[in-house]
XYZ file of N, CA and C in Angstrom:
519
model
N 24.359 183.991 -241.882
C 23.836 184.555 -242.989
C 25.063 184.992 -243.892
N 24.944 184.678 -245.163
C 26.016 184.899 -245.994
C 25.672 186.054 -247.052
N 26.544 186.974 -247.297
C 26.214 188.107 -248.080
C 25.798 187.689 -249.526
N 26.341 186.590 -250.020
C 25.926 186.154 -251.374
C 24.456 185.870 -251.553
N 23.840 185.596 -250.407
C 22.427 185.355 -250.399
C 21.649 186.604 -250.984
N 22.205 187.721 -250.817
C 21.568 188.984 -251.259
C 21.445 189.055 -252.791
N 22.285 188.199 -253.515
C 22.251 188.200 -255.016
C 21.185 187.322 -255.591
N 20.493 186.600 -254.707
C 19.436 185.726 -255.189
C 18.249 186.616 -255.590
N 17.548 186.233 -256.780
C 16.513 187.084 -257.318
C 15.474 187.583 -256.383
N 14.928 186.670 -255.511
C 13.913 187.206 -254.593
C 14.502 188.327 -253.626
N 15.819 188.227 -253.323
C 16.334 189.338 -252.425
C 16.614 190.523 -253.274
N 17.012 190.368 -254.513
C 17.174 191.516 -255.380
C 15.859 192.298 -255.460
N 14.676 191.539 -255.655
C 13.383 192.132 -255.855
C 13.077 192.892 -254.535
N 13.334 192.328 -253.382
C 13.107 193.007 -252.077
C 13.816 194.237 -252.098
N 15.123 194.211 -252.390
C 15.985 195.403 -252.302
C 15.602 196.442 -253.266
N 14.939 196.069 -254.396
C 14.620 196.980 -255.391
C 13.672 198.040 -254.918
N 12.874 197.607 -253.807
C 11.928 198.608 -253.281
C 12.658 199.811 -252.587
N 13.963 199.626 -252.297
C 14.714 200.828 -251.693
C 14.866 201.820 -252.823
N 15.197 201.304 -254.012
C 15.378 202.226 -255.225
C 14.008 202.805 -255.579
N 13.038 202.039 -255.600
C 11.654 202.525 -255.929
C 11.246 203.671 -254.999
N 11.620 203.511 -253.643
C 11.276 204.541 -252.649
C 11.944 205.845 -252.985
N 13.325 205.789 -253.438
C 14.079 206.908 -253.810
C 13.525 207.577 -255.088
N 13.000 206.748 -255.934
C 12.398 207.362 -257.141
C 11.037 207.992 -256.968
N 10.353 207.564 -255.875
C 8.980 208.003 -255.607
C 8.992 209.509 -255.346
N 9.955 209.951 -254.505
C 9.867 211.417 -254.018
C 9.863 212.376 -255.155
N 10.740 212.356 -256.199
C 10.622 213.332 -257.263
C 9.659 212.961 -258.331
N 9.075 211.806 -258.300
C 8.196 211.407 -259.391
C 6.942 212.210 -259.467
N 6.406 212.210 -260.691
C 5.088 212.771 -260.964
C 4.002 211.807 -260.634
N 2.717 212.245 -260.798
C 1.542 211.466 -260.454
C 1.490 210.057 -261.264
N 1.681 210.100 -262.475
C 1.524 208.830 -263.191
C 2.823 207.866 -262.819
N 3.942 208.472 -262.665
C 5.104 207.657 -262.252
C 4.928 206.999 -260.838
N 4.265 207.896 -259.962
C 4.117 207.388 -258.613
C 3.148 206.166 -258.582
N 2.094 206.301 -259.465
C 1.211 205.044 -259.441
C 1.944 203.805 -260.024
N 2.739 204.124 -261.061
C 3.588 202.931 -261.563
C 4.530 202.365 -260.481
N 5.130 203.220 -259.856
C 6.090 202.849 -258.764
C 5.338 202.054 -257.645
N 4.184 202.465 -257.287
C 3.397 201.671 -256.257
C 3.049 200.346 -256.761
N 2.647 200.292 -258.016
C 2.363 198.998 -258.717
C 3.542 198.061 -258.775
N 4.638 198.696 -259.141
C 5.889 197.848 -259.178
C 6.325 197.304 -257.782
N 6.194 198.205 -256.842
C 6.482 197.802 -255.511
C 5.597 196.709 -254.993
N 4.348 196.801 -255.284
C 3.373 195.690 -254.937
C 3.700 194.453 -255.659
N 4.046 194.522 -256.967
C 4.394 193.328 -257.707
C 5.674 192.709 -257.163
N 6.733 193.491 -256.751
C 8.016 192.914 -256.280
C 7.764 192.317 -254.902
N 6.894 192.969 -254.159
C 6.518 192.452 -252.769
C 5.870 190.954 -252.962
N 4.956 190.820 -253.976
C 4.392 189.544 -254.169
C 5.426 188.613 -254.735
N 6.140 188.946 -255.712
C 7.028 188.095 -256.474
C 8.244 187.534 -255.622
N 8.788 188.459 -254.707
C 9.898 187.974 -254.042
C 9.608 186.770 -253.099
N 8.471 186.828 -252.371
C 8.173 185.732 -251.594
C 7.691 184.492 -252.319
N 6.994 184.767 -253.387
C 6.451 183.617 -254.244
C 7.597 182.929 -254.809
N 8.583 183.610 -255.364
C 9.829 183.076 -256.032
C 10.591 182.302 -255.080
N 10.724 182.932 -253.851
C 11.662 182.337 -252.756
C 11.003 181.022 -252.399
N 9.724 180.925 -252.243
C 9.078 179.702 -251.793
C 9.041 178.725 -252.897
N 8.785 179.193 -254.105
C 8.667 178.259 -255.296
C 9.938 177.655 -255.653
N 10.996 178.298 -255.474
C 12.335 177.815 -255.892
C 13.194 177.325 -254.697
N 12.448 177.238 -253.580
C 13.179 176.801 -252.380
C 14.383 177.638 -252.017
N 14.275 179.041 -252.265
C 15.374 179.926 -252.063
C 15.118 180.877 -250.974
N 14.428 180.441 -249.923
C 14.184 181.348 -248.730
C 15.563 181.367 -247.999
N 15.801 182.665 -247.540
C 17.028 182.786 -246.787
C 16.841 183.725 -245.636
N 17.669 183.697 -244.700
C 17.533 184.611 -243.548
C 17.675 186.057 -243.910
N 18.584 186.316 -244.963
C 18.635 187.661 -245.549
C 17.413 188.056 -246.124
N 16.715 187.195 -246.825
C 15.421 187.512 -247.474
C 14.386 187.836 -246.545
N 14.314 187.019 -245.306
C 13.408 187.381 -244.353
C 13.647 188.761 -243.640
N 14.812 189.219 -243.749
C 15.231 190.561 -243.186
C 14.978 191.635 -244.196
N 15.497 191.460 -245.497
C 15.340 192.588 -246.351
C 13.861 192.771 -246.972
N 13.037 191.768 -247.000
C 11.788 191.885 -247.589
C 10.967 192.876 -246.796
N 10.770 192.725 -245.414
C 9.944 193.701 -244.628
C 10.686 195.108 -244.635
N 12.014 195.118 -244.710
C 12.661 196.388 -244.733
C 12.289 197.115 -245.977
N 12.421 196.450 -247.166
C 12.029 197.019 -248.430
C 10.657 197.544 -248.408
N 9.667 196.692 -247.882
C 8.303 197.208 -247.831
C 8.211 198.424 -246.856
N 8.702 198.372 -245.766
C 8.594 199.470 -244.850
C 9.243 200.758 -245.314
N 10.493 200.687 -245.911
C 11.150 201.849 -246.459
C 10.210 202.510 -247.642
N 9.718 201.623 -248.449
C 8.989 202.140 -249.518
C 7.713 202.991 -249.060
N 6.943 202.353 -248.155
C 5.682 202.987 -247.627
C 6.063 204.194 -246.869
N 7.094 204.114 -245.944
C 7.425 205.243 -245.057
C 7.789 206.434 -245.955
N 8.617 206.220 -246.949
C 9.158 207.279 -247.812
C 7.992 207.908 -248.535
N 7.003 207.080 -249.134
C 5.992 207.573 -249.852
C 4.930 208.446 -248.911
N 4.742 207.915 -247.676
C 3.783 208.604 -246.780
C 4.511 209.913 -246.370
N 5.750 209.891 -245.943
C 6.407 211.118 -245.597
C 6.560 212.115 -246.785
N 6.575 211.670 -247.941
C 6.667 212.713 -249.060
C 5.440 213.524 -249.095
N 4.264 212.817 -248.740
C 2.939 213.477 -248.756
C 2.783 214.307 -247.518
N 3.400 213.932 -246.364
C 3.370 214.761 -245.156
C 4.173 216.020 -245.430
N 5.380 215.914 -245.954
C 6.161 217.059 -246.214
C 5.690 218.038 -247.262
N 4.805 217.547 -248.160
C 4.164 218.365 -249.129
C 2.878 219.020 -248.608
N 2.573 218.616 -247.370
C 1.293 219.137 -246.819
C -0.001 218.459 -247.391
N 0.098 217.362 -248.061
C -0.982 216.671 -248.561
C -1.594 215.613 -247.678
N -0.915 215.329 -246.572
C -1.241 214.340 -245.585
C -0.875 214.803 -244.213
N -1.780 214.785 -243.262
C -1.519 215.209 -241.945
C -0.576 214.253 -241.242
N 0.047 214.738 -240.169
C 0.910 213.824 -239.349
C 0.007 212.824 -238.684
N -1.133 213.216 -238.227
C -2.028 212.219 -237.599
C -2.373 211.126 -238.579
N -2.756 211.472 -239.810
C -3.059 210.439 -240.804
C -1.932 209.500 -241.039
N -0.669 210.144 -241.214
C 0.488 209.379 -241.470
C 0.754 208.332 -240.313
N 0.490 208.781 -239.090
C 0.766 207.893 -237.915
C -0.309 206.748 -237.915
N -1.458 206.924 -238.345
C -2.490 205.841 -238.452
C -2.054 204.971 -239.665
N -1.575 205.455 -240.783
C -1.194 204.615 -241.856
C 0.123 203.746 -241.509
N 0.862 204.291 -240.574
C 2.171 203.638 -240.260
C 2.088 202.909 -238.854
N 0.877 202.910 -238.211
C 0.828 202.383 -236.878
C 1.321 200.859 -236.818
N 1.025 200.043 -237.709
C 1.434 198.729 -237.659
C 3.058 198.670 -237.757
N 3.598 199.471 -238.644
C 5.011 199.485 -238.837
C 5.719 200.040 -237.631
N 5.107 201.074 -237.007
C 5.763 201.602 -235.777
C 5.741 200.601 -234.630
N 4.565 199.844 -234.538
C 4.400 198.862 -233.449
C 5.334 197.669 -233.689
N 5.450 197.208 -234.989
C 6.283 196.061 -235.147
C 7.771 196.472 -234.948
N 8.127 197.653 -235.321
C 9.555 198.005 -235.042
C 9.817 198.069 -233.584
N 8.838 198.645 -232.728
C 9.077 198.732 -231.312
C 9.085 197.282 -230.769
N 8.141 196.448 -231.256
C 8.096 195.059 -230.847
C 9.412 194.272 -231.071
N 9.931 194.551 -232.262
C 11.193 193.872 -232.586
C 12.294 194.334 -231.683
N 12.356 195.628 -231.386
C 13.300 196.172 -230.483
C 13.232 195.597 -229.094
N 11.998 195.509 -228.631
C 11.800 194.952 -227.280
C 12.067 193.457 -227.289
N 11.729 192.739 -228.274
C 12.075 191.333 -228.366
C 13.545 191.113 -228.408
N 14.341 191.988 -228.993
C 15.788 191.769 -229.013
C 16.419 192.239 -227.690
N 15.722 193.114 -226.985
C 16.313 193.649 -225.720
C 15.944 192.684 -224.569
N 14.858 191.945 -224.625
C 14.452 191.102 -223.548
C 15.080 189.697 -223.834
N 15.967 189.208 -222.885
C 16.598 187.918 -223.179
C 15.675 186.773 -223.432
N 14.540 186.719 -222.769
C 13.670 185.624 -222.992
C 12.977 185.612 -224.342
N 13.003 186.797 -225.066
C 12.381 186.904 -226.359
C 13.374 186.850 -227.521
N 14.678 186.828 -227.246
C 15.694 186.921 -228.356
C 15.641 185.719 -229.304
N 15.273 184.617 -228.815
C 15.162 183.503 -229.778
C 13.972 183.337 -230.589
N 12.926 184.314 -230.329
C 11.758 184.305 -231.139
C 12.016 184.714 -232.508
N 11.548 183.893 -233.501
C 11.718 184.232 -234.876
C 10.592 185.122 -235.380
N 10.872 186.187 -236.043
C 9.869 187.115 -236.557
C 9.563 186.726 -237.995
N 8.314 186.502 -238.372
C 7.854 186.108 -239.667
C 6.775 187.028 -240.076
N 6.603 187.150 -241.372
C 5.364 187.895 -241.928
C 4.230 186.962 -241.537
N 3.104 187.759 -241.195
C 1.876 187.070 -240.869
C 0.830 187.692 -241.851
N -0.226 186.831 -242.097
C -1.241 187.346 -243.029
C -1.967 188.652 -242.729
N -2.344 188.891 -241.473
C -2.854 190.259 -241.108
C -1.948 191.420 -241.564
N -0.596 191.209 -241.392
C 0.415 192.197 -241.663
C 0.437 192.404 -243.192
N 0.311 191.268 -243.935
C 0.329 191.437 -245.397
C -0.967 192.195 -245.853
N -2.091 191.985 -245.157
C -3.302 192.762 -245.579
C -3.039 194.240 -245.317
N -2.375 194.598 -244.218
C -2.066 196.002 -243.997
C -1.187 196.588 -245.070
N -0.197 195.848 -245.583
C 0.621 196.358 -246.616
C -0.190 196.637 -247.868
N -1.004 195.741 -248.171
C -1.879 195.860 -249.348
C -2.721 197.109 -249.176
N -3.331 197.230 -248.080
C -4.259 198.410 -247.761
C -3.473 199.704 -247.818
N -2.199 199.660 -247.319
C -1.353 200.899 -247.425
C -1.151 201.282 -248.826
N -0.810 200.335 -249.722
C -0.584 200.627 -251.048
C -1.775 201.063 -251.810
N -2.905 200.487 -251.487
C -4.179 200.960 -252.103
C -4.463 202.450 -251.612
N -4.200 202.750 -250.354
C -4.446 204.056 -249.835
C -3.448 205.119 -250.588
N -2.222 204.634 -250.819
C -1.281 205.525 -251.503
C -1.753 205.789 -252.927
N -2.258 204.816 -253.549
C -2.808 205.023 -254.980
C -3.972 206.003 -254.874
N -4.905 205.777 -253.853
C -5.949 206.780 -253.682
C -5.531 208.162 -253.373
N -4.420 208.245 -252.594
C -3.809 209.555 -252.373
C -3.223 210.193 -253.676
N -2.528 209.420 -254.400
C -1.992 209.932 -255.661
C -3.131 210.366 -256.610
N -4.199 209.654 -256.598
C -5.291 209.993 -257.493
C -6.125 211.152 -257.058
N -5.813 211.635 -255.744
C -6.549 212.720 -255.149
C -7.967 212.385 -254.649
N -8.058 211.115 -254.173
C -9.326 210.741 -253.574
C -9.624 211.531 -252.380
N -10.909 212.088 -252.205
C -11.387 212.818 -251.031
C -12.752 212.366 -250.692
N -13.055 212.053 -249.487
C -12.139 212.076 -248.419
C -11.338 210.781 -248.362
N -10.136 210.948 -247.852
C -9.196 209.806 -247.661
C -9.571 209.012 -246.394
N -10.303 209.621 -245.535
C -10.611 209.053 -244.177
C -11.023 207.634 -244.289
N -11.925 207.123 -245.160
C -12.200 205.698 -245.073
C -11.050 204.804 -245.345
N -10.161 205.176 -246.285
C -8.959 204.416 -246.566
C -8.079 204.357 -245.350
N -7.809 205.515 -244.626
C -6.917 205.590 -243.480
C -7.621 204.796 -242.368
N -8.922 204.902 -242.211
C -9.601 204.074 -241.143
C -9.487 202.687 -241.326
N -9.542 202.236 -242.592
C -9.460 200.795 -242.917
C -8.044 200.316 -242.555
N -6.993 201.097 -242.889
C -5.570 200.696 -242.637
C -5.441 200.632 -241.169
N -5.977 201.629 -240.466
C -5.778 201.658 -238.949
C -6.517 200.471 -238.269
N -7.658 200.112 -238.707
C -8.288 198.915 -238.230
C -7.592 197.626 -238.505
N -7.128 197.500 -239.766
C -6.319 196.259 -240.106
C -5.032 196.330 -239.314
N -4.425 197.541 -239.085
C -3.188 197.591 -238.326
C -3.439 197.189 -236.869
N -4.541 197.563 -236.283
C -4.794 197.098 -234.876
C -5.029 195.619 -234.905
N -5.693 195.035 -235.788
C -5.817 193.592 -235.824
C -4.428 192.954 -236.014
N -3.575 193.463 -236.917
C -2.266 192.917 -237.151
C -1.352 193.044 -235.849
N -1.442 194.163 -235.273
C -0.650 194.377 -234.015
C -1.092 193.258 -233.004
N -2.342 193.088 -232.860
C -2.899 192.047 -231.849
C -2.448 190.704 -232.252
N -2.445 190.393 -233.559
C -1.957 189.083 -234.053
C -0.516 188.901 -233.809
N 0.332 189.890 -234.139
C 1.752 189.764 -233.879
C 2.078 189.549 -232.436
N 1.353 190.392 -231.598
C 1.496 190.230 -230.085
C 1.201 188.829 -229.624
N 0.036 188.391 -230.072
C -0.344 186.970 -229.707
C 0.652 185.983 -230.132
N 1.170 186.130 -231.336
C 2.117 185.114 -231.866
C 3.472 185.143 -231.064
N 3.856 186.398 -230.676
C 5.034 186.619 -229.891
C 4.890 185.972 -228.525
N 3.775 186.237 -227.883
C 3.519 185.622 -226.603
C 3.379 184.121 -226.649
N 2.828 183.643 -227.632
C 2.638 182.185 -227.765
C 4.080 181.549 -228.007
N 4.864 182.191 -228.824
C 6.209 181.695 -229.133
C 7.098 181.725 -227.840
N 6.893 182.730 -227.125
C 7.620 182.899 -225.720
C 7.274 181.766 -224.786
N 5.983 181.406 -224.863
C 5.554 180.315 -223.907
C 6.088 179.036 -224.192
N 6.646 178.783 -225.321
C 7.212 177.540 -225.713
C 8.529 177.234 -225.080
């Protein structure tokens, strides 16, 4: 992987979510909605541009999910710290993220799994969309938030099962 790959537009868009996350914490309600929308747009555009221009890179495959996760985690924790979201609700919102981070660590620690390539999968993308929708609902003060959190938790369970199945299938090859 070459550091110059980070300068490609899709990777810059992915990395921009780190800045958006930093801006989210002090932002007001309207700005937070705008930041969530921009984060969603950059998440769509980075992958679309990379595939459309044949500019996919290993760096991009790494920084895209990091940008997504950092943005969502910072947004969720800002609400936990403000007392507007419980720790239990935050763990449900972040279950897929926690599981994939643990899975990635295990895969790197187990020699038989080190060669397995981690790629975004459709169920995981659905979780990200639902997380962002839930954040918008949270910013808008939707009550109860339980249906949103339950939907993210259900989608997360399906995504975790899908990632696990893909990992085991890749290991069997």
